């Protein structure tokens, strides 16, 4: 069974703007999936609906077995515990160290201290930041901050990792380093959905790529079939 | 176990947060302190007004004048009937001889006139002094007493007592209304101040939501923080009330303007008011935080 299922998904904002039109999409367990498209094509809205930051107007969206369209506000946390989210602006708490930022995600879940310690060290190692545990966000480079954000997103062992332009603020080399980390996480079995503008990355990785245009899927490239030529659709 | 861990973490975080965001906390604490001082003043006023009006009401007495030629048996009969009557608190008998003596003792003029009277010439009447349980029923009770055989006339300051009672009722209602209105205003004022504090921390709330904290997990630290702010905010009003009222009481020797208006003794009154202030501070602080966080948990 697919891990993420969208059926006739539609999102219309109160202003009347329709961001997503009758969208059907299946993402399988363990997939790495890029979502690309020009600004305003609805890619951010699509993933926001996946982690229930937005509610769909109609249609169905099932993430990890949870019907996101029907989930109540007070139960959103149940969905969020099944997935990790990474943003362009990292969303780290500046007053906490890298270690504390990651541990924060487990503390709010009420995990015991020892377990938190072990998990945080493990995940810091995975993102290559073992030596920076005590550094505060302002002491870290953009790439390192994003690694902390990724570590925080995966520390709870989610089945899905949603990335909203995670390399948007980073230079090419650092972006590729981040992609290496994400690929590593994907290899461990986590399904990754990543929204990006960076065609170089998409072209280099040649993973499944969904091209959105005006809230509709223009093309769904299977793994290994994405071609750079199609980039004319991305501004 | 998990719940206890979350709770202890919440308490720890709320303490940290109060001191970490000290300038914002100070704004909330000052707001709570200032409004609670106003609440304290109105509470003290209300209780004192209440105390004064109750005291005046307690002093109102019905005087039942008995027929001039009434005998001992008649008096006893009236007493039995009064005892059976509902709504009476206290019945005291005063004989005309005693009243006469009191009058003679009170003034020389009376003494000169009254000293030559004998028992049959005296225009004075035996009386029963009656206090009622509820001042509002004084009129109907007086009427019932007047209808008893052997009772000549009944006096209780009719007209004036009713006016006094309705005036006191109004004053009390205004005072209570003021206190309640003030508490509500305080609650919203504090809620708004805390809302501003929390506005600056919505990123924290966003992140908490993102990593899968349930709404209640997010609310608890903020509600605790509200509690701490409430406690800290009520310290100054409590000190002001305790020392301020005691000093005021001592300065006026427990009376205001005349001996008719006596102030409530500071102890245990100031402690009761302090406790009320602390409870208001805590509840309002918690309510304010809860309301403010709730706003950011809606999507």
Coordinates of C-alpha atoms in Angstrom, one line a residue, chain B residues 38-56 58 168 171-180 183 241 245 249 256 260-266 268-277 279-280:
Chain B
X38 CA -7.0 48.5 42.0
X39 CA -8.9 45.3 42.7
X40 CA -7.5 45.3 46.2
X41 CA -8.7 48.8 46.8
X42 CA -12.2 48.1 45.6
X43 CA -12.3 44.8 47.6
X44 CA -11.4 46.7 50.8
X45 CA -13.9 49.4 50.1
X46 CA -16.7 46.9 49.3
X47 CA -16.0 44.8 52.5
X48 CA -15.9 47.9 54.6
X49 CA -19.1 49.3 53.1
X50 CA -20.7 45.9 53.6
X51 CA -19.5 45.8 57.2
X52 CA -20.9 49.3 57.9
X53 CA -24.3 48.7 56.3
X54 CA -24.7 45.3 58.1
X55 CA -23.8 47.0 61.4
X56 CA -26.4 49.7 60.9
X58 CA -28.2 45.1 62.9
X168 CA -27.5 50.1 51.3
X171 CA -24.4 50.7 47.4
X172 CA -23.6 47.0 47.9
X173 CA -24.7 46.1 44.4
X174 CA -22.6 48.8 42.9
X175 CA -19.6 47.7 44.9
X176 CA -20.0 44.0 43.9
X177 CA -20.6 45.1 40.3
X178 CA -17.4 47.2 40.4
X179 CA -15.3 44.3 41.8
X180 CA -16.6 41.8 39.3
X183 CA -11.7 41.4 37.8
X241 CA -2.7 45.7 51.0
X245 CA -4.6 48.8 55.2
X249 CA -6.5 51.4 60.3
X256 CA -13.7 56.8 59.7
X260 CA -20.5 55.1 63.4
X261 CA -18.2 54.0 60.6
X262 CA -15.9 51.5 62.0
X263 CA -13.3 49.8 59.8
X264 CA -12.8 46.1 59.7
X265 CA -10.0 45.0 61.9
X266 CA -6.8 44.3 59.8
X268 CA -7.5 38.4 59.6
X269 CA -9.1 40.7 57.0
X270 CA -5.8 41.6 55.2
X271 CA -4.9 38.0 54.9
X272 CA -8.3 37.1 53.4
X273 CA -7.9 39.9 50.9
X274 CA -4.3 38.8 50.1
X275 CA -5.5 35.3 49.5
X276 CA -8.2 36.5 47.2
X277 CA -5.6 38.6 45.3
X279 CA -6.1 33.4 43.7
X280 CA -7.2 36.1 41.2

